[in-house]
PDB file of C-alpha atoms in Angstrom:
ATOM      1  CA  MET P  28      25.801  -9.806 -55.279  1.00  0.00           C
ATOM      2  CA  LYS P  29      22.785  -8.645 -56.510  1.00  0.00           C
ATOM      3  CA  ASN P  30      20.720 -10.551 -54.711  1.00  0.00           C
ATOM      4  CA  ASN P  31      22.034  -9.675 -51.498  1.00  0.00           C
ATOM      5  CA  ARG P  32      21.457  -6.280 -51.976  1.00  0.00           C
ATOM      6  CA  LYS P  33      17.984  -7.071 -52.451  1.00  0.00           C
ATOM      7  CA  ASN P  34      17.777  -8.705 -49.977  1.00  0.00           C
ATOM      8  CA  LYS P  35      18.974  -6.058 -47.718  1.00  0.00           C
ATOM      9  CA  ILE P  36      16.327  -4.754 -45.617  1.00  0.00           C
ATOM     10  CA  LYS P  37      17.340  -0.493 -45.341  1.00  0.00           C
ATOM     11  CA  PRO P  38      17.927   0.981 -41.696  1.00  0.00           C
ATOM     12  CA  LYS P  39      14.954   3.225 -42.440  1.00  0.00           C
ATOM     13  CA  TYR P  40      12.516   0.423 -42.655  1.00  0.00           C
ATOM     14  CA  ILE P  41      13.304  -0.635 -39.652  1.00  0.00           C
ATOM     15  CA  LEU P  42      13.516   2.965 -37.946  1.00  0.00           C
ATOM     16  CA  ALA P  43       9.733   3.423 -39.201  1.00  0.00           C
ATOM     17  CA  VAL P  44       8.695  -0.109 -37.649  1.00  0.00           C
ATOM     18  CA  LEU P  45       9.584   0.993 -34.642  1.00  0.00           C
ATOM     19  CA  SER P  46       8.361   4.041 -34.854  1.00  0.00           C
ATOM     20  CA  ILE P  47       5.197   2.730 -35.340  1.00  0.00           C
ATOM     21  CA  LEU P  48       5.452   0.187 -32.595  1.00  0.00           C
ATOM     22  CA  CYS P  49       6.336   3.146 -29.996  1.00  0.00           C
ATOM     23  CA  LEU P  50       3.107   5.184 -31.332  1.00  0.00           C
ATOM     24  CA  ALA P  51       0.628   1.908 -31.289  1.00  0.00           C
ATOM     25  CA  GLY P  52       2.271   1.287 -27.241  1.00  0.00           C
ATOM     26  CA  ILE P  53       2.355   5.339 -26.583  1.00  0.00           C
ATOM     27  CA  GLY P  54      -1.385   5.125 -28.070  1.00  0.00           C
ATOM     28  CA  PHE P  55      -2.406   2.102 -26.202  1.00  0.00           C
ATOM     29  CA  SER P  56      -1.054   3.057 -22.873  1.00  0.00           C
ATOM     30  CA  LEU P  57      -2.937   6.426 -23.561  1.00  0.00           C
ATOM     31  CA  PHE P  58      -6.233   4.440 -24.510  1.00  0.00           C
ATOM     32  CA  LYS P  59      -6.084   2.574 -20.909  1.00  0.00           C
ATOM     33  CA  GLY P  60      -5.609   5.912 -19.160  1.00  0.00           C
ATOM     34  CA  ALA P  61      -2.062   4.310 -17.933  1.00  0.00           C
ATOM     35  CA  SER P  62       1.113   6.388 -18.024  1.00  0.00           C
ATOM     36  CA  VAL P  63       3.083   6.981 -21.606  1.00  0.00           C
ATOM     37  CA  PRO P  64       6.251   3.357 -21.423  1.00  0.00           C
ATOM     38  CA  THR P  65       9.836   4.407 -21.768  1.00  0.00           C
ATOM     39  CA  ALA P  66      12.451   2.917 -23.565  1.00  0.00           C
ATOM     40  CA  GLY P  67      13.751   1.739 -20.676  1.00  0.00           C
ATOM     41  CA  THR P  68      10.316  -0.295 -19.596  1.00  0.00           C
ATOM     42  CA  ILE P  69       9.851  -1.152 -22.988  1.00  0.00           C
ATOM     43  CA  ILE P  70      13.545  -3.073 -23.607  1.00  0.00           C
ATOM     44  CA  ASN P  71      12.638  -4.408 -19.516  1.00  0.00           C
ATOM     45  CA  SER P  72       9.544  -5.794 -20.860  1.00  0.00           C
ATOM     46  CA  LEU P  73      11.829  -7.584 -23.613  1.00  0.00           C
ATOM     47  CA  MET P  74      14.602  -8.426 -21.892  1.00  0.00           C
ATOM     48  CA  ALA P  75      12.254 -10.009 -18.685  1.00  0.00           C
ATOM     49  CA  PRO P  76      12.253 -13.556 -19.966  1.00  0.00           C
ATOM     50  CA  MET P  77      15.146 -13.742 -21.446  1.00  0.00           C
ATOM     51  CA  GLN P  78      16.916 -12.825 -17.848  1.00  0.00           C
ATOM     52  CA  GLU P  79      14.347 -15.094 -16.586  1.00  0.00           C
ATOM     53  CA  GLY P  80      15.782 -17.900 -18.176  1.00  0.00           C
ATOM     54  CA  ILE P  81      19.384 -17.024 -18.101  1.00  0.00           C
ATOM     55  CA  ASN P  82      18.529 -16.677 -14.282  1.00  0.00           C
ATOM     56  CA  SER P  83      16.963 -20.405 -14.654  1.00  0.00           C
ATOM     57  CA  PHE P  84      19.217 -21.933 -16.498  1.00  0.00           C
ATOM     58  CA  GLY P  85      21.900 -21.016 -13.611  1.00  0.00           C
ATOM     59  CA  ASP P  86      20.340 -22.225 -10.975  1.00  0.00           C
ATOM     60  CA  PHE P  87      19.536 -25.534 -12.691  1.00  0.00           C
ATOM     61  CA  THR P  88      23.396 -25.847 -12.885  1.00  0.00           C
ATOM     62  CA  ALA P  89      23.871 -24.092  -9.231  1.00  0.00           C
ATOM     63  CA  SER P  90      21.568 -27.339  -8.359  1.00  0.00           C
ATOM     64  CA  ILE P  91      23.725 -29.394 -10.202  1.00  0.00           C
ATOM     65  CA  ALA P  92      26.730 -28.657  -9.010  1.00  0.00           C
ATOM     66  CA  ARG P  93      25.644 -28.798  -5.448  1.00  0.00           C
ATOM     67  CA  ARG P  94      24.168 -32.275  -6.024  1.00  0.00           C
ATOM     68  CA  LYS P  95      27.352 -33.702  -6.873  1.00  0.00           C
ATOM     69  CA  HIS P  96      29.207 -31.996  -3.748  1.00  0.00           C
ATOM     70  CA  LYS P  97      26.998 -33.759  -1.525  1.00  0.00           C
ATOM     71  CA  THR P  98      27.044 -37.115  -3.686  1.00  0.00           C
ATOM     72  CA  ALA P  99      30.964 -36.775  -3.614  1.00  0.00           C
ATOM     73  CA  GLU P 100      30.646 -36.084   0.191  1.00  0.00           C
ATOM     74  CA  LEU P 101      27.782 -39.042   0.855  1.00  0.00           C
ATOM     75  CA  GLN P 102      30.592 -41.099  -0.735  1.00  0.00           C
ATOM     76  CA  SER P 103      33.009 -39.750   1.259  1.00  0.00           C
ATOM     77  CA  GLN P 104      31.414 -40.536   4.160  1.00  0.00           C
ATOM     78  CA  ASN P 105      30.071 -44.025   2.933  1.00  0.00           C
ATOM     79  CA  GLU P 106      33.145 -44.950   2.625  1.00  0.00           C
ATOM     80  CA  VAL P 107      34.142 -43.948   6.112  1.00  0.00           C
ATOM     81  CA  LEU P 108      30.877 -46.485   7.632  1.00  0.00           C
ATOM     82  CA  ASN P 109      32.154 -49.290   5.074  1.00  0.00           C
ATOM     83  CA  ASP P 110      36.072 -49.504   6.529  1.00  0.00           C
ATOM     84  CA  GLU P 111      34.129 -49.164  10.300  1.00  0.00           C
ATOM     85  CA  VAL P 112      31.795 -51.677   9.212  1.00  0.00           C
ATOM     86  CA  GLU P 113      34.481 -54.318   8.189  1.00  0.00           C
ATOM     87  CA  LYS P 114      36.667 -52.777  11.597  1.00  0.00           C
ATOM     88  CA  LEU P 115      33.633 -53.791  13.995  1.00  0.00           C
ATOM     89  CA  ARG P 116      33.108 -57.379  12.274  1.00  0.00           C
ATOM     90  CA  ALA P 117      36.836 -58.109  12.450  1.00  0.00           C
ATOM     91  CA  LYS P 118      36.360 -57.025  15.889  1.00  0.00           C
ATOM     92  CA  LEU P 119      33.254 -59.279  16.688  1.00  0.00           C
ATOM     93  CA  THR P 120      34.915 -62.263  14.345  1.00  0.00           C
ATOM     94  CA  SER P 121      38.044 -61.943  16.828  1.00  0.00           C
ATOM     95  CA  MET P 122      34.957 -62.010  19.904  1.00  0.00           C
ATOM     96  CA  GLU P 123      33.484 -65.124  18.520  1.00  0.00           C
ATOM     97  CA  ASN P 124      37.373 -66.529  17.916  1.00  0.00           C
ATOM     98  CA  ASN P 125      38.204 -65.785  21.425  1.00  0.00           C
ATOM     99  CA  LEU P 126      34.398 -66.694  22.751  1.00  0.00           C
ATOM    100  CA  SER P 127      35.031 -70.567  21.422  1.00  0.00           C
ATOM    101  CA  ASP P 128      38.706 -70.403  21.884  1.00  0.00           C
ATOM    102  CA  TYR P 129      37.354 -69.758  26.340  1.00  0.00           C
ATOM    103  CA  GLU P 130      34.948 -72.500  25.326  1.00  0.00           C
ATOM    104  CA  ASP P 131      37.274 -74.822  24.117  1.00  0.00           C
ATOM    105  CA  LEU P 132      39.599 -74.070  27.458  1.00  0.00           C
ATOM    106  CA  LEU P 133      36.829 -74.511  29.774  1.00  0.00           C
ATOM    107  CA  LYS P 134      35.908 -78.130  27.952  1.00  0.00           C
ATOM    108  CA  LEU P 135      39.599 -79.062  28.027  1.00  0.00           C
ATOM    109  CA  LEU P 136      39.853 -77.092  31.916  1.00  0.00           C
ATOM    110  CA  GLU P 137      36.650 -79.533  32.732  1.00  0.00           C
ATOM    111  CA  LEU P 138      38.465 -82.910  30.979  1.00  0.00           C
ATOM    112  CA  SER P 139      42.115 -82.395  32.832  1.00  0.00           C
ATOM    113  CA  GLU P 140      39.423 -82.527  35.744  1.00  0.00           C
ATOM    114  CA  LYS P 141      38.154 -85.564  34.531  1.00  0.00           C
ATOM    115  CA  TYR P 142      41.296 -87.733  34.751  1.00  0.00           C
ATOM    116  CA  PRO P 143      43.043 -85.803  38.120  1.00  0.00           C
ATOM    117  CA  SER P 144      45.689 -88.186  38.256  1.00  0.00           C
ATOM    118  CA  TYR P 145      46.851 -87.730  34.849  1.00  0.00           C
ATOM    119  CA  GLU P 146      49.368 -84.232  34.350  1.00  0.00           C
ATOM    120  CA  MET P 147      48.037 -82.548  31.027  1.00  0.00           C
ATOM    121  CA  THR P 148      49.518 -79.870  28.518  1.00  0.00           C
ATOM    122  CA  GLY P 149      47.376 -77.279  26.319  1.00  0.00           C
ATOM    123  CA  ALA P 150      47.813 -77.164  22.528  1.00  0.00           C
ATOM    124  CA  ARG P 151      46.586 -75.601  19.641  1.00  0.00           C
ATOM    125  CA  ILE P 152      46.053 -77.500  16.602  1.00  0.00           C
ATOM    126  CA  ILE P 153      48.570 -76.063  14.286  1.00  0.00           C
ATOM    127  CA  GLY P 154      48.202 -77.872  10.788  1.00  0.00           C
ATOM    128  CA  LYS P 155      46.415 -80.939   9.516  1.00  0.00           C
ATOM    129  CA  ASP P 156      45.728 -83.034   6.389  1.00  0.00           C
ATOM    130  CA  ALA P 157      43.763 -81.974   3.662  1.00  0.00           C
ATOM    131  CA  GLY P 158      39.658 -83.012   4.226  1.00  0.00           C
ATOM    132  CA  ASN P 159      37.320 -82.050   6.945  1.00  0.00           C
ATOM    133  CA  TRP P 160      38.475 -85.012   9.334  1.00  0.00           C
ATOM    134  CA  TYR P 161      41.329 -84.652  11.922  1.00  0.00           C
ATOM    135  CA  ASP P 162      42.318 -87.775  11.130  1.00  0.00           C
ATOM    136  CA  THR P 163      46.343 -86.064  11.311  1.00  0.00           C
ATOM    137  CA  PHE P 164      47.518 -83.026  12.569  1.00  0.00           C
ATOM    138  CA  THR P 165      49.659 -81.417  14.084  1.00  0.00           C
ATOM    139  CA  ILE P 166      50.195 -78.968  17.634  1.00  0.00           C
ATOM    140  CA  ASN P 167      52.068 -76.475  19.080  1.00  0.00           C
ATOM    141  CA  LYS P 168      54.224 -78.425  21.421  1.00  0.00           C
ATOM    142  CA  GLY P 169      56.957 -80.162  21.074  1.00  0.00           C
ATOM    143  CA  SER P 170      60.063 -81.896  23.127  1.00  0.00           C
ATOM    144  CA  SER P 171      60.720 -78.399  24.550  1.00  0.00           C
ATOM    145  CA  ASP P 172      58.181 -78.446  25.832  1.00  0.00           C
ATOM    146  CA  GLY P 173      58.220 -82.019  27.426  1.00  0.00           C
ATOM    147  CA  ILE P 174      56.280 -84.038  24.606  1.00  0.00           C
ATOM    148  CA  GLU P 175      57.092 -87.364  23.954  1.00  0.00           C
ATOM    149  CA  LYS P 176      55.969 -90.269  21.554  1.00  0.00           C
ATOM    150  CA  ASP P 177      52.829 -91.941  22.674  1.00  0.00           C
ATOM    151  CA  MET P 178      51.793 -89.236  24.546  1.00  0.00           C
ATOM    152  CA  ASN P 179      48.371 -89.407  24.577  1.00  0.00           C
ATOM    153  CA  VAL P 180      46.060 -86.950  23.067  1.00  0.00           C
ATOM    154  CA  VAL P 181      42.429 -85.696  24.796  1.00  0.00           C
ATOM    155  CA  ALA P 182      39.964 -83.022  23.883  1.00  0.00           C
ATOM    156  CA  ASP P 183      35.751 -82.204  24.230  1.00  0.00           C
ATOM    157  CA  ASN P 184      34.712 -85.676  26.360  1.00  0.00           C
ATOM    158  CA  GLY P 185      37.373 -88.294  26.048  1.00  0.00           C
ATOM    159  CA  LEU P 186      40.554 -89.920  23.672  1.00  0.00           C
ATOM    160  CA  VAL P 187      41.578 -87.749  20.367  1.00  0.00           C
ATOM    161  CA  GLY P 188      45.066 -90.074  19.375  1.00  0.00           C
ATOM    162  CA  ILE P 189      48.295 -90.226  20.068  1.00  0.00           C
ATOM    163  CA  VAL P 190      51.286 -88.503  19.569  1.00  0.00           C
ATOM    164  CA  THR P 191      52.931 -90.174  17.024  1.00  0.00           C
ATOM    165  CA  GLN P 192      56.221 -87.576  15.665  1.00  0.00           C
ATOM    166  CA  VAL P 193      57.856 -85.143  17.770  1.00  0.00           C
ATOM    167  CA  ASN P 194      59.957 -81.583  17.101  1.00  0.00           C
ATOM    168  CA  ALA P 195      61.477 -79.417  19.038  1.00  0.00           C
ATOM    169  CA  ASN P 196      58.539 -77.129  18.577  1.00  0.00           C
ATOM    170  CA  SER P 197      55.736 -78.913  16.916  1.00  0.00           C
ATOM    171  CA  SER P 198      54.369 -82.990  17.383  1.00  0.00           C
ATOM    172  CA  VAL P 199      51.758 -84.176  14.626  1.00  0.00           C
ATOM    173  CA  VAL P 200      48.875 -86.313  16.125  1.00  0.00           C
ATOM    174  CA  ARG P 201      47.572 -89.774  14.740  1.00  0.00           C
ATOM    175  CA  SER P 202      43.584 -89.601  15.307  1.00  0.00           C
ATOM    176  CA  ILE P 203      41.958 -92.884  16.394  1.00  0.00           C
ATOM    177  CA  ILE P 204      39.366 -92.400  13.236  1.00  0.00           C
ATOM    178  CA  ASP P 205      42.949 -92.664  10.773  1.00  0.00           C
ATOM    179  CA  ASP P 206      42.641 -95.880   9.301  1.00  0.00           C
ATOM    180  CA  THR P 207      46.116 -96.864  10.584  1.00  0.00           C
ATOM    181  CA  SER P 208      44.666 -96.214  14.600  1.00  0.00           C
ATOM    182  CA  ASN P 209      44.202 -99.630  16.349  1.00  0.00           C
ATOM    183  CA  VAL P 210      43.160 -98.769  20.137  1.00  0.00           C
ATOM    184  CA  SER P 211      42.255-101.871  22.580  1.00  0.00           C
ATOM    185  CA  GLY P 212      39.316-100.864  24.370  1.00  0.00           C
ATOM    186  CA  MET P 213      36.989-102.155  26.481  1.00  0.00           C
ATOM    187  CA  ILE P 214      33.144-101.949  27.331  1.00  0.00           C
ATOM    188  CA  SER P 215      32.760-100.195  30.285  1.00  0.00           C
ATOM    189  CA  LYS P 216      29.592-102.093  32.060  1.00  0.00           C
ATOM    190  CA  ASN P 217      31.075-105.302  31.781  1.00  0.00           C
ATOM    191  CA  ARG P 218      34.779-104.775  30.657  1.00  0.00           C
ATOM    192  CA  ASP P 219      34.455-106.896  27.562  1.00  0.00           C
ATOM    193  CA  ILE P 220      37.749-106.444  25.864  1.00  0.00           C
ATOM    194  CA  CYS P 221      37.598-105.442  22.113  1.00  0.00           C
ATOM    195  CA  ILE P 222      39.649-103.516  19.132  1.00  0.00           C
ATOM    196  CA  VAL P 223      38.749-100.328  18.145  1.00  0.00           C
ATOM    197  CA  ASN P 224      40.063 -99.855  14.226  1.00  0.00           C
ATOM    198  CA  GLY P 225      39.765 -96.525  12.010  1.00  0.00           C
ATOM    199  CA  ASP P 226      37.685 -96.981   8.396  1.00  0.00           C
ATOM    200  CA  LEU P 227      37.732 -95.545   5.540  1.00  0.00           C
ATOM    201  CA  THR P 228      34.349 -96.730   4.622  1.00  0.00           C
ATOM    202  CA  LEU P 229      33.326 -95.451   8.206  1.00  0.00           C
ATOM    203  CA  MET P 230      35.273 -91.891   8.298  1.00  0.00           C
ATOM    204  CA  ASP P 231      31.933 -90.151   6.311  1.00  0.00           C
ATOM    205  CA  SER P 232      29.933 -91.112   8.778  1.00  0.00           C
ATOM    206  CA  GLY P 233      32.081 -90.122  11.463  1.00  0.00           C
ATOM    207  CA  MET P 234      32.269 -93.693  13.345  1.00  0.00           C
ATOM    208  CA  LEU P 235      34.630 -96.505  13.970  1.00  0.00           C
ATOM    209  CA  ASN P 236      34.574-100.022  13.625  1.00  0.00           C
ATOM    210  CA  VAL P 237      34.556-102.322  16.958  1.00  0.00           C
ATOM    211  CA  GLU P 238      36.246-105.731  16.033  1.00  0.00           C
ATOM    212  CA  LEU P 239      36.700-109.010  18.561  1.00  0.00           C
ATOM    213  CA  ILE P 240      33.621-108.339  21.282  1.00  0.00           C
ATOM    214  CA  THR P 241      33.294-112.027  22.385  1.00  0.00           C
ATOM    215  CA  LYS P 242      29.966-113.743  21.823  1.00  0.00           C
ATOM    216  CA  ASP P 243      28.249-113.922  24.779  1.00  0.00           C
ATOM    217  CA  SER P 244      28.881-110.242  25.362  1.00  0.00           C
ATOM    218  CA  THR P 245      26.034-108.748  26.497  1.00  0.00           C
ATOM    219  CA  VAL P 246      26.823-105.001  24.609  1.00  0.00           C
ATOM    220  CA  VAL P 247      24.141-103.350  22.852  1.00  0.00           C
ATOM    221  CA  LYS P 248      23.149 -99.596  21.457  1.00  0.00           C
ATOM    222  CA  GLY P 249      24.987 -96.771  23.416  1.00  0.00           C
ATOM    223  CA  ASP P 250      27.230 -98.824  25.545  1.00  0.00           C
ATOM    224  CA  GLU P 251      30.038 -97.059  26.524  1.00  0.00           C
ATOM    225  CA  VAL P 252      33.887 -97.765  25.570  1.00  0.00           C
ATOM    226  CA  VAL P 253      36.417 -96.749  26.725  1.00  0.00           C
ATOM    227  CA  THR P 254      40.772 -97.833  27.017  1.00  0.00           C
ATOM    228  CA  SER P 255      41.735-100.528  28.444  1.00  0.00           C
ATOM    229  CA  TYR P 256      43.355-101.914  30.613  1.00  0.00           C
ATOM    230  CA  ILE P 257      46.003-104.230  28.878  1.00  0.00           C
ATOM    231  CA  SER P 258      46.370-101.569  26.052  1.00  0.00           C
ATOM    232  CA  ASN P 259      50.164-101.157  25.068  1.00  0.00           C
ATOM    233  CA  LYS P 260      50.281 -97.425  24.729  1.00  0.00           C
ATOM    234  CA  TYR P 261      46.900 -96.034  25.282  1.00  0.00           C
ATOM    235  CA  LEU P 262      46.723 -94.920  29.383  1.00  0.00           C
ATOM    236  CA  PRO P 263      43.612 -97.228  30.606  1.00  0.00           C
ATOM    237  CA  GLY P 264      40.016 -95.719  31.416  1.00  0.00           C
ATOM    238  CA  LEU P 265      40.312 -92.625  28.423  1.00  0.00           C
ATOM    239  CA  LEU P 266      36.655 -93.207  26.979  1.00  0.00           C
ATOM    240  CA  ILE P 267      36.496 -93.834  23.236  1.00  0.00           C
ATOM    241  CA  GLY P 268      32.624 -93.474  22.384  1.00  0.00           C
ATOM    242  CA  TYR P 269      29.575 -95.440  22.428  1.00  0.00           C
ATOM    243  CA  ILE P 270      28.189 -98.016  20.695  1.00  0.00           C
ATOM    244  CA  SER P 271      25.628 -97.365  18.247  1.00  0.00           C
ATOM    245  CA  GLU P 272      24.769-100.624  16.495  1.00  0.00           C
ATOM    246  CA  VAL P 273      25.520-104.143  17.349  1.00  0.00           C
ATOM    247  CA  THR P 274      25.883-107.298  14.379  1.00  0.00           C
ATOM    248  CA  GLU P 275      27.191-110.912  14.759  1.00  0.00           C
ATOM    249  CA  ASP P 276      30.537-111.843  13.085  1.00  0.00           C
ATOM    250  CA  ASP P 277      29.945-114.190  10.452  1.00  0.00           C
ATOM    251  CA  SER P 278      32.658-116.865  11.627  1.00  0.00           C
ATOM    252  CA  GLU P 279      29.658-116.211  14.763  1.00  0.00           C
ATOM    253  CA  LEU P 280      32.656-116.464  17.019  1.00  0.00           C
ATOM    254  CA  THR P 281      32.728-113.048  17.962  1.00  0.00           C
ATOM    255  CA  LEU P 282      30.344-109.608  17.343  1.00  0.00           C
ATOM    256  CA  SER P 283      30.597-106.394  15.848  1.00  0.00           C
ATOM    257  CA  ALA P 284      30.025-102.619  16.458  1.00  0.00           C
ATOM    258  CA  LYS P 285      29.881 -99.764  15.458  1.00  0.00           C
ATOM    259  CA  LEU P 286      31.188 -96.773  17.597  1.00  0.00           C
ATOM    260  CA  THR P 287      30.606 -92.929  17.490  1.00  0.00           C
ATOM    261  CA  PRO P 288      33.319 -91.778  19.093  1.00  0.00           C
ATOM    262  CA  ALA P 289      32.810 -89.461  21.678  1.00  0.00           C
ATOM    263  CA  VAL P 290      34.822 -86.451  20.127  1.00  0.00           C
ATOM    264  CA  ASP P 291      33.776 -84.363  17.063  1.00  0.00           C
ATOM    265  CA  PHE P 292      36.788 -84.895  14.326  1.00  0.00           C
ATOM    266  CA  GLN P 293      35.647 -82.360  12.864  1.00  0.00           C
ATOM    267  CA  HIS P 294      35.407 -78.979  14.644  1.00  0.00           C
ATOM    268  CA  LEU P 295      39.003 -79.617  16.739  1.00  0.00           C
ATOM    269  CA  SER P 296      40.700 -76.746  17.808  1.00  0.00           C
ATOM    270  CA  ASN P 297      42.139 -77.434  21.344  1.00  0.00           C
ATOM    271  CA  VAL P 298      43.339 -80.200  22.757  1.00  0.00           C
ATOM    272  CA  LEU P 299      45.372 -82.018  25.573  1.00  0.00           C
ATOM    273  CA  VAL P 300      48.579 -83.621  26.008  1.00  0.00           C
ATOM    274  CA  ILE P 301      48.216 -86.298  28.684  1.00  0.00           C
ATOM    275  CA  LYS P 302      52.315 -86.717  29.515  1.00  0.00           C
ATOM    276  CA  GLN P 303      52.369 -89.531  30.976  1.00  0.00           C
ATOM    277  CA  LEU P 304      53.529 -92.628  28.912  1.00  0.00           C
ATOM    278  CA  LYS P 305      52.120 -95.690  29.613  1.00  0.00           C
ATOM    279  CA  ALA P 306      55.019 -97.286  29.947  1.00  0.00           C
ATOM    280  CA  ASP P 307      56.287 -95.504  32.803  1.00  0.00           C
ATOM    281  CA  MET P 308      53.034 -96.857  34.605  1.00  0.00           C
ATOM    282  CA  GLU P 309      54.067-100.359  33.670  1.00  0.00           C
ATOM    283  CA  ASP P 310      57.501 -99.566  34.927  1.00  0.00           C
ATOM    284  CA  SER P 311      56.423 -98.015  38.078  1.00  0.00           C
ATOM    285  CA  GLY P 312      53.510-101.109  38.367  1.00  0.00           C
ATOM    286  CA  ASN P 313      50.291 -99.324  38.337  1.00  0.00           C
ATOM    287  CA  SER P 314      48.905-101.324  35.660  1.00  0.00           C
ATOM    288  CA  SER P 315      45.107-100.766  36.918  1.00  0.00           C
ATOM    289  CA  GLY P 316      42.983 -98.833  35.008  1.00  0.00           C
ATOM    290  CA  VAL P 317      41.125 -95.720  35.342  1.00  0.00           C
ATOM    291  CA  SER P 318      37.051 -95.389  34.703  1.00  0.00           C
ATOM    292  CA  GLU P 319      35.545 -92.445  33.619  1.00  0.00           C
ATOM    293  CA  SER P 320      34.456 -91.483  37.446  1.00  0.00           C
ATOM    294  CA  GLY P 321      37.701 -91.764  38.739  1.00  0.00           C
ATOM    295  CA  THR P 322      39.786 -95.709  38.617  1.00  0.00           C
ATOM    296  CA  VAL P 323      39.119 -99.360  37.615  1.00  0.00           C
ATOM    297  CA  PRO P 324      38.134-101.318  40.569  1.00  0.00           C
ATOM    298  CA  SER P 325      41.220-102.229  42.625  1.00  0.00           C
ATOM    299  CA  ASP P 326      40.378-106.115  42.810  1.00  0.00           C
ATOM    300  CA  THR P 327      42.340-106.332  38.913  1.00  0.00           C
ATOM    301  CA  SER P 328      44.612-108.811  39.562  1.00  0.00           C
ATOM    302  CA  SER P 329      47.626-109.390  38.024  1.00  0.00           C
ATOM    303  CA  SER P 330      46.743-113.157  36.775  1.00  0.00           C
ATOM    304  CA  GLU P 331      43.435-111.169  35.129  1.00  0.00           C
ATOM    305  CA  THR P 332      45.692-108.995  33.339  1.00  0.00           C
ATOM    306  CA  GLU P 333      48.484-111.689  32.217  1.00  0.00           C
ATOM    307  CA  THR P 334      44.731-113.820  30.680  1.00  0.00           C
ATOM    308  CA  GLN P 335      42.878-110.949  28.728  1.00  0.00           C
ATOM    309  CA  THR P 336      46.813-109.605  26.821  1.00  0.00           C
ATOM    310  CA  SER P 337      47.382-113.704  26.479  1.00  0.00           C
ATOM    311  CA  SER P 338      43.461-113.656  24.701  1.00  0.00           C
ATOM    312  CA  THR P 339      44.464-110.493  22.607  1.00  0.00           C
ATOM    313  CA  ALA P 340      47.279-111.600  21.739  1.00  0.00           C
ATOM    314  CA  ASP P 341      45.929-114.941  20.618  1.00  0.00           C
ATOM    315  CA  SER P 342      43.830-113.271  18.461  1.00  0.00           C
ATOM    316  CA  GLY P 343      46.322-111.474  16.317  1.00  0.00           C
ATOM    317  CA  GLU P 344      45.469-107.910  16.989  1.00  0.00           C
ATOM    318  CA  GLY P 345      47.647-105.097  19.032  1.00  0.00           C
ATOM    319  CA  GLU P 346      47.548-101.702  19.037  1.00  0.00           C
ATOM    320  CA  GLU P 347      49.692-100.013  16.014  1.00  0.00           C
TER     321      GLU P 347
END
């Protein structure tokens, strides 16, 4: 308690110091020839730096608030713009899909005009087996649309496969690249008969296996292969693909080949189903085939057909 009393400055001393300061200020002002400052002026002079600091701090906090408000507005605008961008992207994707579908439909229209004697109906692929290749897939047309088992399916520029199962509103198609597929084919230029098979070992390369080409055949790389007129289930003259490689079999009695299909079996989306069965053609007596540009020459005799059929039967090969 004694120490506190000793350290406490008495008011009279404070008053004395302030008086001295005032007198000094007055004297300095007189010395300079200036007017005598008032107490308010002195107080304002002392308070000015503090007031300036307070104003600066206020301006600083106000600028922070403005920046936060501006940032919130920009974020809100950014979200709106992002939503608009996503909507535009969705529209663009939809337009690209529609354009792709349109291009597919144009190709299918051109293909239908290529085989004018066949009635066709378009179908969309709605399901497929796992993997990159359309070896087995489902289309959105069924018995209610007149689809029947064994109807041929085409796309792009040629044969896709055959209908193997029919439901009311959908059907299953087995493509010619499936390893269980077996198609009786014919070299267009010389009409040599062959068998075109799907092959698992060739699927990754997108090619098919061609067997039982006669030893004396003039087949070479680039030759066109179509479905033959002796095929059990496939309509005649449908383009299968093009020879890419020819080899001689070990038996030295026949030739084998690799074939590049006319259809892109990795990017199918729409197909055409030919609403005519090979069996109906045979029942009506129309067994002549159709080439890429029309029909196989009408001089194809029934005896030749029987001979070719007998030859295929003797080889132990048939369509499945």
